[in-house]
Amino acid sequence: MLFILICESFSIMLALFDLDNTLIAGDSDHAWGEFLCTHGHVDAGVYRSRNEQYYREYQAGTLDMQAFLEFALQPLRDNPPDQLLEWRSEFLQECIEPLLLPDARSLLDKHRVRGDQIVIITATNRFITQPIAEMLGVETLLATEPEMHDGRYTGRVAGPACFQEGKIIHLQNWAADAGCDPFEAHFYSDSANDLPLLEKVSFPCAVDPDEQLRALAIERDWPVISLRDPA
């Protein structure tokens, strides 16, 4: 069974969660690209290979986020919002619901019982992640913001991407408005891409981590947990 470690002796204001491969058993950004290919909404021959390449670069910690966003936001730019919402509804049912983790819901509930402010903080854009946060019952979402103009997506990003050091910027801006300490917090993540924020919070935790994060977590005596059922 899952072992979840929460430091019960502290009263924590914030509980920060990465989304992809942390609260869900997959990457929603990559899954959205695959969904678009499978259903013929993009040129699958071209789009799938680039989607896979960017995902490998993300996993390796070498992703050019600006180049990826120019690619990933193009379908939002090229299609009307009503059509995108219809596709997204299908995507959530087909691709995201199977990735939801009961143990992730249990961990979120533990923090709710403690009275913590729960925040999902993710590099994946808000169009994809807002309904997933809602499915998880989390009201506060910090995400990469796709720009809109006159009711259409432009294919550009509004503000900095919520990625690596950008997560710190998004969190600090939100915390200033919320009136809380952004780093007196738990932060749960699977990825070494989140090291900039993991190294700043009071209680970092590696969740089903990649190899680099697992090694660093063990070296630094950070908790390492799993939210997935054993294979």
Coordinates of N, CA and C in Angstrom, one line a residue:
M1 N 0.8 -1.2 0.0 CA 0.0 0.0 0.0 C 0.9 1.3 0.0
L2 N 0.3 2.3 -0.4 CA 0.9 3.6 -0.5 C 1.3 4.1 0.9
F3 N 2.5 4.7 1.0 CA 2.9 5.4 2.3 C 3.0 6.8 2.0
I4 N 2.2 7.6 2.6 CA 2.2 9.1 2.4 C 2.8 9.7 3.7
L5 N 3.8 10.5 3.5 CA 4.4 11.2 4.6 C 4.0 12.7 4.6
I6 N 3.3 13.1 5.7 CA 3.0 14.5 5.9 C 3.5 14.9 7.3
C7 N 4.2 16.0 7.4 CA 4.8 16.3 8.7 C 3.7 16.9 9.6
E8 N 3.1 16.1 10.4 CA 2.0 16.4 11.2 C 2.3 17.5 12.3
S9 N 3.5 17.6 12.6 CA 3.9 18.5 13.7 C 3.9 20.0 13.3
F10 N 3.7 20.3 12.0 CA 3.7 21.7 11.6 C 2.3 22.0 11.0
S11 N 2.0 23.3 11.2 CA 0.8 23.8 10.5 C 1.2 24.5 9.3
I12 N 0.8 24.0 8.1 CA 1.3 24.5 6.8 C 0.2 25.2 6.1
M13 N 0.5 26.4 5.7 CA -0.5 27.2 5.0 C -0.7 26.7 3.6
L14 N 0.4 26.4 2.9 CA 0.3 26.0 1.5 C 0.6 24.5 1.2
A15 N -0.1 23.9 0.3 CA 0.2 22.6 -0.2 C 0.2 22.7 -1.7
L16 N 1.4 22.7 -2.3 CA 1.6 22.9 -3.7 C 1.8 21.6 -4.4
F17 N 1.1 21.4 -5.5 CA 1.2 20.2 -6.3 C 1.5 20.4 -7.7
D18 N 2.5 19.8 -8.2 CA 2.6 19.6 -9.7 C 1.5 18.7 -10.1
L19 N 1.1 18.8 -11.4 CA 0.0 18.0 -11.9 C 0.4 16.8 -12.7
D20 N 1.1 17.0 -13.8 CA 1.4 15.8 -14.7 C 2.4 14.9 -14.0
N21 N 2.1 13.6 -14.1 CA 2.9 12.5 -13.5 C 3.1 12.7 -12.0
T22 N 2.3 13.6 -11.4 CA 2.3 13.7 -9.9 C 0.8 13.4 -9.4
L23 N -0.1 14.3 -9.7 CA -1.5 14.0 -9.3 C -2.2 13.2 -10.3
I24 N -1.8 13.1 -11.5 CA -2.3 12.2 -12.5 C -1.2 11.3 -13.0
A25 N -1.6 10.1 -13.5 CA -0.6 9.1 -13.9 C -0.3 9.3 -15.4
G26 N 0.2 10.4 -15.8 CA 0.6 10.7 -17.1 C 0.8 12.2 -17.3
D27 N 1.1 12.6 -18.5 CA 1.4 14.0 -18.9 C 0.2 14.5 -19.7
S28 N -0.5 15.5 -19.2 CA -1.7 15.9 -19.9 C -1.4 16.7 -21.2
D29 N -0.3 17.4 -21.2 CA 0.2 18.2 -22.4 C 0.5 17.2 -23.5
H30 N 1.3 16.2 -23.2 CA 1.6 15.2 -24.2 C 0.3 14.4 -24.7
A31 N -0.5 14.1 -23.7 CA -1.7 13.3 -24.0 C -2.7 14.1 -24.9
W32 N -2.8 15.5 -24.7 CA -3.6 16.3 -25.6 C -3.0 16.3 -27.0
G33 N -1.7 16.4 -27.2 CA -1.2 16.3 -28.5 C -1.5 14.9 -29.2
E34 N -1.4 13.9 -28.4 CA -1.7 12.5 -29.0 C -3.2 12.4 -29.3
F35 N -4.0 13.0 -28.5 CA -5.5 13.0 -28.8 C -5.7 13.7 -30.1
L36 N -5.1 14.9 -30.3 CA -5.3 15.6 -31.5 C -4.9 14.8 -32.7
C37 N -3.8 14.1 -32.6 CA -3.3 13.2 -33.7 C -4.3 12.1 -34.0
T38 N -4.7 11.4 -32.9 CA -5.5 10.2 -33.0 C -6.9 10.5 -33.7
H39 N -7.4 11.7 -33.4 CA -8.7 12.1 -34.0 C -8.6 12.9 -35.2
G40 N -7.4 13.1 -35.8 CA -7.3 13.8 -37.1 C -7.5 15.3 -37.0
H41 N -7.3 15.9 -35.8 CA -7.5 17.3 -35.7 C -6.2 18.1 -36.1
V42 N -5.1 17.4 -36.2 CA -3.8 17.9 -36.7 C -3.2 16.9 -37.7
D43 N -2.2 17.3 -38.4 CA -1.5 16.4 -39.3 C -0.7 15.5 -38.4
A44 N -1.2 14.3 -38.2 CA -0.6 13.3 -37.3 C 0.9 13.0 -37.7
G45 N 1.2 12.9 -38.9 CA 2.5 12.5 -39.3 C 3.6 13.5 -38.9
V46 N 3.2 14.7 -38.9 CA 4.2 15.8 -38.5 C 4.1 16.1 -37.0
Y47 N 2.8 16.2 -36.5 CA 2.6 16.6 -35.2 C 3.1 15.6 -34.2
R48 N 2.8 14.3 -34.4 CA 3.2 13.3 -33.4 C 4.7 13.2 -33.2
S49 N 5.5 13.3 -34.2 CA 6.9 13.2 -34.1 C 7.5 14.4 -33.3
R50 N 6.9 15.5 -33.5 CA 7.4 16.7 -32.8 C 6.9 16.7 -31.3
N51 N 5.7 16.2 -31.1 CA 5.2 16.0 -29.8 C 6.1 15.1 -29.0
E52 N 6.4 14.0 -29.6 CA 7.3 13.0 -28.9 C 8.7 13.6 -28.6
Q53 N 9.2 14.3 -29.6 CA 10.5 14.9 -29.4 C 10.6 15.9 -28.3
Y54 N 9.6 16.7 -28.2 CA 9.5 17.7 -27.1 C 9.3 17.0 -25.8
Y55 N 8.6 15.9 -25.7 CA 8.4 15.2 -24.5 C 9.7 14.6 -24.0
R56 N 10.4 14.0 -24.9 CA 11.7 13.4 -24.6 C 12.7 14.5 -24.0
E57 N 12.6 15.7 -24.7 CA 13.5 16.8 -24.2 C 13.1 17.3 -22.8
Y58 N 11.8 17.3 -22.6 CA 11.3 17.7 -21.2 C 11.8 16.7 -20.2
Q59 N 11.7 15.4 -20.5 CA 12.1 14.4 -19.6 C 13.6 14.5 -19.3
A60 N 14.4 14.9 -20.3 CA 15.8 15.0 -20.2 C 16.3 16.3 -19.6
G61 N 15.3 17.2 -19.4 CA 15.7 18.5 -18.8 C 16.3 19.5 -19.8
T62 N 16.1 19.3 -21.1 CA 16.7 20.1 -22.1 C 15.6 20.9 -23.0
L63 N 14.4 20.9 -22.5 CA 13.3 21.5 -23.3 C 13.5 23.0 -23.5
D64 N 13.4 23.4 -24.7 CA 13.3 24.9 -25.1 C 11.8 25.2 -24.9
M65 N 11.4 25.8 -23.8 CA 10.0 25.9 -23.5 C 9.3 26.9 -24.5
Q66 N 10.0 27.9 -24.9 CA 9.4 28.8 -25.9 C 9.1 28.1 -27.2
A67 N 10.0 27.3 -27.7 CA 9.8 26.6 -28.9 C 8.7 25.6 -28.8
F68 N 8.6 25.0 -27.6 CA 7.5 24.0 -27.4 C 6.2 24.7 -27.4
L69 N 6.1 25.9 -26.7 CA 4.8 26.6 -26.6 C 4.3 27.1 -28.0
E70 N 5.3 27.5 -28.8 CA 4.9 27.9 -30.2 C 4.2 26.8 -30.9
F71 N 4.8 25.6 -30.7 CA 4.2 24.4 -31.3 C 2.9 24.0 -30.6
A72 N 2.9 23.9 -29.3 CA 1.7 23.4 -28.6 C 0.5 24.3 -28.6
L73 N 0.7 25.6 -28.7 CA -0.4 26.5 -28.7 C -1.0 26.8 -30.1
Q74 N -0.4 26.2 -31.1 CA -0.8 26.4 -32.5 C -2.3 25.9 -32.7
P75 N -2.6 24.7 -32.2 CA -4.0 24.2 -32.4 C -5.0 25.1 -31.7
L76 N -4.6 25.8 -30.6 CA -5.6 26.7 -30.0 C -5.8 27.9 -30.9
R77 N -4.7 28.4 -31.5 CA -4.8 29.5 -32.4 C -5.6 29.2 -33.6
D78 N -5.5 28.0 -34.2 CA -6.0 27.7 -35.5 C -7.5 27.2 -35.5
N79 N -8.0 27.1 -34.3 CA -9.4 26.5 -34.2 C -10.3 27.4 -33.3
P80 N -11.6 27.5 -33.7 CA -12.5 28.4 -32.9 C -12.7 27.8 -31.5
P81 N -12.9 28.7 -30.5 CA -13.1 28.2 -29.1 C -14.1 27.2 -28.9
D82 N -15.3 27.3 -29.6 CA -16.4 26.3 -29.4 C -15.9 24.9 -29.8
Q83 N -15.1 24.9 -30.9 CA -14.6 23.6 -31.4 C -13.6 23.0 -30.4
L84 N -12.7 23.9 -29.9 CA -11.7 23.5 -28.9 C -12.4 22.9 -27.6
L85 N -13.5 23.6 -27.2 CA -14.1 23.1 -26.0 C -14.8 21.7 -26.2
E86 N -15.3 21.5 -27.4 CA -15.9 20.2 -27.7 C -14.8 19.1 -27.7
W87 N -13.7 19.4 -28.3 CA -12.6 18.5 -28.3 C -12.1 18.2 -26.9
R88 N -12.0 19.3 -26.1 CA -11.5 19.1 -24.7 C -12.4 18.2 -23.9
S89 N -13.7 18.4 -24.1 CA -14.6 17.5 -23.3 C -14.4 16.1 -23.6
E90 N -14.2 15.8 -24.9 CA -13.9 14.4 -25.3 C -12.5 13.9 -24.8
F91 N -11.6 14.8 -24.8 CA -10.2 14.5 -24.3 C -10.3 14.1 -22.8
L92 N -11.0 14.9 -22.0 CA -11.0 14.7 -20.6 C -11.6 13.3 -20.3
Q93 N -12.7 13.0 -21.0 CA -13.3 11.7 -20.8 C -12.5 10.5 -21.3
E94 N -11.9 10.7 -22.4 CA -11.1 9.6 -23.1 C -9.7 9.4 -22.5
C95 N -9.1 10.5 -22.2 CA -7.6 10.5 -21.9 C -7.3 10.8 -20.4
I96 N -8.0 11.7 -19.8 CA -7.7 12.1 -18.4 C -8.3 11.3 -17.3
E97 N -9.6 11.0 -17.5 CA -10.3 10.2 -16.5 C -9.6 8.9 -16.1
P98 N -9.0 8.2 -17.1 CA -8.3 7.0 -16.8 C -7.0 7.2 -16.0
L99 N -6.5 8.5 -16.0 CA -5.2 8.8 -15.3 C -5.4 9.3 -13.9
L100 N -6.6 9.5 -13.5 CA -6.9 10.0 -12.1 C -6.5 8.9 -11.1
L101 N -5.9 9.3 -10.0 CA -5.3 8.4 -9.0 C -6.1 8.5 -7.7
P102 N -6.7 7.5 -7.2 CA -7.3 7.5 -5.9 C -6.4 8.0 -4.8
D103 N -5.2 7.6 -4.8 CA -4.2 8.0 -3.7 C -3.9 9.5 -3.8
A104 N -4.0 10.0 -5.0 CA -3.8 11.5 -5.1 C -4.9 12.2 -4.5
R105 N -6.1 11.8 -4.7 CA -7.3 12.4 -4.1 C -7.2 12.3 -2.6
S106 N -6.7 11.1 -2.1 CA -6.5 11.0 -0.6 C -5.5 12.0 0.0
L107 N -4.4 12.2 -0.8 CA -3.4 13.1 -0.3 C -4.0 14.6 -0.3
L108 N -4.7 14.9 -1.3 CA -5.4 16.2 -1.4 C -6.3 16.4 -0.2
D109 N -7.1 15.3 0.1 CA -8.0 15.3 1.2 C -7.3 15.5 2.6
K110 N -6.1 14.9 2.7 CA -5.4 15.0 4.0 C -5.0 16.5 4.2
H111 N -4.6 17.2 3.1 CA -4.3 18.6 3.3 C -5.5 19.4 3.5
R112 N -6.7 19.1 2.9 CA -7.9 19.8 3.2 C -8.3 19.7 4.7
V113 N -8.2 18.5 5.2 CA -8.5 18.3 6.6 C -7.6 19.1 7.5
R114 N -6.4 19.3 7.1 CA -5.4 20.1 7.9 C -5.7 21.6 7.8
G115 N -6.6 22.0 6.8 CA -6.9 23.4 6.6 C -5.9 24.1 5.7
D116 N -5.1 23.3 5.0 CA -4.1 23.9 4.1 C -4.7 24.5 2.8
Q117 N -4.1 25.5 2.3 CA -4.4 26.1 1.0 C -3.8 25.3 -0.1
I118 N -4.6 24.6 -0.9 CA -4.1 23.7 -1.9 C -4.0 24.5 -3.3
V119 N -2.8 24.3 -3.9 CA -2.5 25.0 -5.2 C -1.9 24.0 -6.1
I120 N -2.5 23.9 -7.3 CA -1.8 23.1 -8.4 C -1.0 24.1 -9.2
I121 N 0.3 23.8 -9.4 CA 1.2 24.7 -10.1 C 1.9 23.8 -11.2
T122 N 1.6 24.2 -12.5 CA 1.9 23.3 -13.6 C 2.4 24.1 -14.8
A123 N 3.3 23.5 -15.5 CA 3.8 24.1 -16.8 C 2.8 24.0 -17.9
T124 N 1.9 23.0 -17.8 CA 0.9 22.8 -18.9 C -0.1 24.0 -18.9
N125 N -0.5 24.3 -20.1 CA -1.3 25.5 -20.2 C -2.7 25.4 -19.6
R126 N -3.3 26.5 -19.2 CA -4.6 26.5 -18.5 C -5.7 25.9 -19.3
F127 N -5.7 26.1 -20.6 CA -6.8 25.5 -21.4 C -6.9 24.0 -21.1
I128 N -5.8 23.3 -21.0 CA -5.8 21.9 -20.7 C -6.1 21.6 -19.2
T129 N -5.4 22.4 -18.4 CA -5.4 22.0 -17.0 C -6.5 22.5 -16.1
Q130 N -7.2 23.6 -16.5 CA -8.2 24.1 -15.7 C -9.3 23.1 -15.4
P131 N -9.8 22.4 -16.4 CA -10.9 21.4 -16.0 C -10.3 20.2 -15.2
I132 N -9.0 19.9 -15.4 CA -8.4 18.8 -14.6 C -8.4 19.2 -13.1
A133 N -8.0 20.4 -12.9 CA -8.0 20.9 -11.5 C -9.4 20.9 -10.9
E134 N -10.4 21.2 -11.7 CA -11.8 21.1 -11.2 C -12.2 19.7 -10.9
M135 N -11.7 18.8 -11.8 CA -12.0 17.3 -11.5 C -11.4 16.9 -10.2
L136 N -10.3 17.5 -9.8 CA -9.6 17.1 -8.5 C -10.1 18.0 -7.4
G137 N -11.0 18.9 -7.6 CA -11.6 19.7 -6.6 C -10.7 20.8 -6.1
V138 N -9.7 21.2 -6.9 CA -8.7 22.2 -6.5 C -9.1 23.6 -7.2
E139 N -9.3 24.6 -6.4 CA -9.8 25.9 -7.0 C -8.6 26.7 -7.5
T140 N -7.5 26.6 -6.8 CA -6.4 27.5 -7.2 C -5.4 26.8 -8.1
L141 N -5.3 27.3 -9.3 CA -4.4 26.8 -10.4 C -3.5 27.8 -10.9
L142 N -2.2 27.5 -10.8 CA -1.2 28.4 -11.5 C -0.6 27.6 -12.6
A143 N -0.8 28.2 -13.8 CA -0.4 27.5 -15.0 C 0.1 28.4 -16.1
T144 N 0.7 27.9 -17.1 CA 1.1 28.7 -18.3 C -0.2 29.3 -18.9
E145 N -0.2 30.6 -19.2 CA -1.5 31.2 -19.6 C -1.4 31.5 -21.1
P146 N -2.3 30.8 -21.9 CA -2.3 31.1 -23.3 C -3.1 32.4 -23.5
E147 N -2.5 33.3 -24.4 CA -3.1 34.6 -24.6 C -4.3 34.5 -25.5
M148 N -5.3 35.3 -25.1 CA -6.5 35.5 -25.9 C -6.7 36.9 -26.4
H149 N -7.3 37.1 -27.6 CA -7.6 38.4 -28.1 C -8.9 38.3 -28.9
D150 N -9.8 39.2 -28.6 CA -11.1 39.2 -29.2 C -11.7 37.8 -29.2
G151 N -11.6 37.1 -28.1 CA -12.3 35.8 -28.0 C -11.6 34.6 -28.6
R152 N -10.4 34.8 -29.2 CA -9.6 33.7 -29.8 C -8.3 33.6 -29.2
Y153 N -7.8 32.4 -29.2 CA -6.4 32.2 -28.7 C -5.4 32.7 -29.8
T154 N -4.4 33.4 -29.4 CA -3.4 34.0 -30.3 C -2.3 33.1 -30.7
G155 N -2.0 32.0 -29.9 CA -0.9 31.2 -30.1 C 0.3 31.6 -29.3
R156 N 0.2 32.8 -28.6 CA 1.2 33.3 -27.7 C 0.9 33.0 -26.2
V157 N 1.9 33.3 -25.4 CA 1.7 33.1 -24.0 C 1.6 34.5 -23.3
A158 N 0.7 34.6 -22.4 CA 0.5 35.8 -21.6 C 1.4 35.7 -20.3
G159 N 2.4 36.5 -20.3 CA 3.4 36.4 -19.1 C 4.3 35.2 -19.3
P160 N 5.1 35.0 -18.2 CA 6.1 33.9 -18.3 C 5.5 32.5 -18.3
A161 N 6.1 31.6 -18.9 CA 5.7 30.2 -18.8 C 5.9 29.8 -17.3
C162 N 4.9 28.9 -16.9 CA 5.0 28.4 -15.5 C 5.8 27.2 -15.5
F163 N 7.1 27.3 -15.7 CA 8.0 26.2 -15.9 C 9.4 26.5 -15.3
Q164 N 9.9 25.6 -14.6 CA 11.2 25.7 -13.9 C 11.2 27.0 -13.0
E165 N 12.1 28.0 -13.2 CA 12.1 29.2 -12.4 C 10.8 30.0 -12.6
G166 N 10.1 29.8 -13.7 CA 8.8 30.5 -13.9 C 7.8 30.1 -12.9
K167 N 7.9 28.9 -12.4 CA 6.9 28.5 -11.3 C 7.1 29.4 -10.1
I168 N 8.3 29.7 -9.8 CA 8.6 30.6 -8.7 C 8.0 32.0 -8.9
I169 N 8.1 32.5 -10.1 CA 7.5 33.8 -10.4 C 6.0 33.8 -10.3
H170 N 5.4 32.7 -10.8 CA 3.9 32.6 -10.7 C 3.5 32.5 -9.3
L171 N 4.2 31.7 -8.5 CA 3.8 31.5 -7.1 C 4.0 32.8 -6.3
Q172 N 5.1 33.5 -6.5 CA 5.3 34.7 -5.7 C 4.3 35.8 -6.1
N173 N 3.9 35.9 -7.3 CA 2.9 36.8 -7.7 C 1.5 36.5 -7.1
W174 N 1.2 35.2 -7.1 CA -0.1 34.8 -6.5 C 0.0 35.0 -5.0
A175 N 1.1 34.6 -4.4 CA 1.2 34.7 -2.9 C 1.1 36.1 -2.4
A176 N 1.7 37.1 -3.2 CA 1.6 38.5 -2.8 C 0.2 39.0 -2.7
D177 N -0.6 38.5 -3.7 CA -2.0 38.9 -3.7 C -2.8 38.2 -2.6
A178 N -2.4 36.9 -2.3 CA -3.1 36.1 -1.3 C -2.6 36.5 0.1
G179 N -1.5 37.2 0.2 CA -1.0 37.5 1.6 C -0.4 36.4 2.4
C180 N 0.3 35.5 1.7 CA 0.9 34.4 2.4 C 2.4 34.2 2.0
D181 N 3.1 33.4 2.7 CA 4.5 33.1 2.5 C 4.5 32.0 1.4
P182 N 5.1 32.3 0.2 CA 5.0 31.3 -0.9 C 5.8 30.0 -0.6
F183 N 6.8 30.1 0.3 CA 7.7 29.0 0.4 C 7.6 28.2 1.7
E184 N 6.7 28.7 2.6 CA 6.4 27.9 3.8 C 5.3 27.0 3.4
A185 N 5.7 25.9 2.8 CA 4.8 25.0 2.0 C 5.4 23.6 1.8
H186 N 4.5 22.7 1.6 CA 4.8 21.4 1.0 C 4.8 21.7 -0.5
F187 N 5.7 21.0 -1.2 CA 5.6 20.9 -2.7 C 5.8 19.5 -3.2
Y188 N 4.9 19.0 -3.9 CA 4.9 17.6 -4.4 C 5.2 17.6 -5.9
S189 N 6.2 16.9 -6.3 CA 6.5 16.9 -7.8 C 7.2 15.6 -8.1
D190 N 7.1 15.2 -9.4 CA 7.8 14.1 -10.0 C 9.1 14.4 -10.7
S191 N 9.3 15.7 -11.0 CA 10.3 16.0 -12.1 C 11.4 16.9 -11.6
A192 N 12.6 16.6 -12.1 CA 13.8 17.4 -11.8 C 13.6 18.8 -12.4
N193 N 12.7 19.0 -13.3 CA 12.5 20.3 -13.8 C 11.9 21.2 -12.8
D194 N 11.4 20.7 -11.7 CA 10.8 21.5 -10.6 C 11.8 21.7 -9.5
L195 N 13.1 21.4 -9.7 CA 14.1 21.6 -8.6 C 14.2 23.1 -8.2
P196 N 14.0 24.1 -9.0 CA 14.1 25.5 -8.5 C 13.1 25.7 -7.4
L197 N 11.9 25.2 -7.5 CA 10.9 25.4 -6.5 C 11.1 24.5 -5.3
L198 N 11.4 23.2 -5.6 CA 11.6 22.2 -4.6 C 12.7 22.7 -3.6
E199 N 13.7 23.3 -4.1 CA 14.8 23.8 -3.3 C 14.4 25.0 -2.4
K200 N 13.3 25.6 -2.7 CA 12.9 26.8 -1.9 C 11.9 26.6 -0.9
V201 N 11.1 25.5 -1.0 CA 10.0 25.3 -0.1 C 10.5 24.6 1.2
S202 N 9.7 24.7 2.2 CA 10.1 24.1 3.5 C 10.0 22.6 3.5
F203 N 9.1 22.1 2.7 CA 8.9 20.6 2.8 C 8.7 20.1 1.3
P204 N 9.8 19.9 0.7 CA 9.8 19.2 -0.7 C 9.5 17.8 -0.6
C205 N 8.8 17.2 -1.6 CA 8.5 15.8 -1.6 C 8.5 15.3 -3.0
A206 N 9.2 14.2 -3.3 CA 9.3 13.6 -4.6 C 8.2 12.6 -4.7
V207 N 7.4 12.7 -5.8 CA 6.3 11.8 -6.0 C 6.5 11.0 -7.3
D208 N 6.7 9.6 -7.1 CA 6.9 8.8 -8.3 C 8.0 9.5 -9.2
P209 N 9.1 9.8 -8.6 CA 10.1 10.8 -9.3 C 10.8 10.2 -10.5
D210 N 11.3 11.1 -11.4 CA 12.2 10.6 -12.4 C 13.5 10.3 -11.8
E211 N 14.5 9.7 -12.5 CA 15.7 9.2 -11.9 C 16.5 10.3 -11.3
Q212 N 16.6 11.4 -11.9 CA 17.4 12.5 -11.4 C 16.9 13.0 -10.1
L213 N 15.5 13.2 -10.1 CA 14.9 13.7 -8.8 C 15.0 12.7 -7.7
R214 N 14.8 11.4 -8.0 CA 14.9 10.4 -7.0 C 16.3 10.4 -6.4
A215 N 17.3 10.4 -7.2 CA 18.7 10.4 -6.6 C 18.9 11.6 -5.7
L216 N 18.5 12.8 -6.2 CA 18.7 14.0 -5.4 C 17.8 14.0 -4.1
A217 N 16.6 13.5 -4.2 CA 15.8 13.4 -3.0 C 16.4 12.5 -2.0
I218 N 16.9 11.3 -2.4 CA 17.6 10.4 -1.5 C 18.8 11.1 -0.9
E219 N 19.6 11.7 -1.7 CA 20.8 12.4 -1.2 C 20.5 13.5 -0.2
R220 N 19.4 14.2 -0.4 CA 19.0 15.3 0.5 C 18.0 15.0 1.6
D221 N 17.7 13.7 1.6 CA 16.8 13.2 2.7 C 15.4 13.8 2.5
W222 N 14.9 14.0 1.3 CA 13.6 14.4 1.1 C 12.7 13.2 1.0
P223 N 11.4 13.3 1.5 CA 10.5 12.2 1.3 C 10.3 11.8 -0.1
V224 N 10.2 10.5 -0.4 CA 9.9 9.9 -1.7 C 8.7 9.0 -1.6
I225 N 7.6 9.4 -2.2 CA 6.4 8.6 -2.1 C 5.9 8.2 -3.5
S226 N 4.9 7.3 -3.4 CA 4.2 6.9 -4.7 C 2.7 7.1 -4.4
L227 N 2.0 7.6 -5.5 CA 0.6 7.7 -5.5 C -0.1 6.7 -6.4
R228 N 0.7 5.8 -6.9 CA 0.3 4.8 -7.9 C 0.2 3.4 -7.3
D229 N -0.7 2.6 -7.7 CA -0.8 1.2 -7.2 C 0.4 0.5 -7.7
P230 N 0.9 -0.5 -6.9 CA 2.1 -1.3 -7.4 C 1.7 -2.0 -8.6
A231 N 2.7 -2.2 -9.5 CA 2.5 -2.9 -10.8 C 2.2 -4.4 -10.5

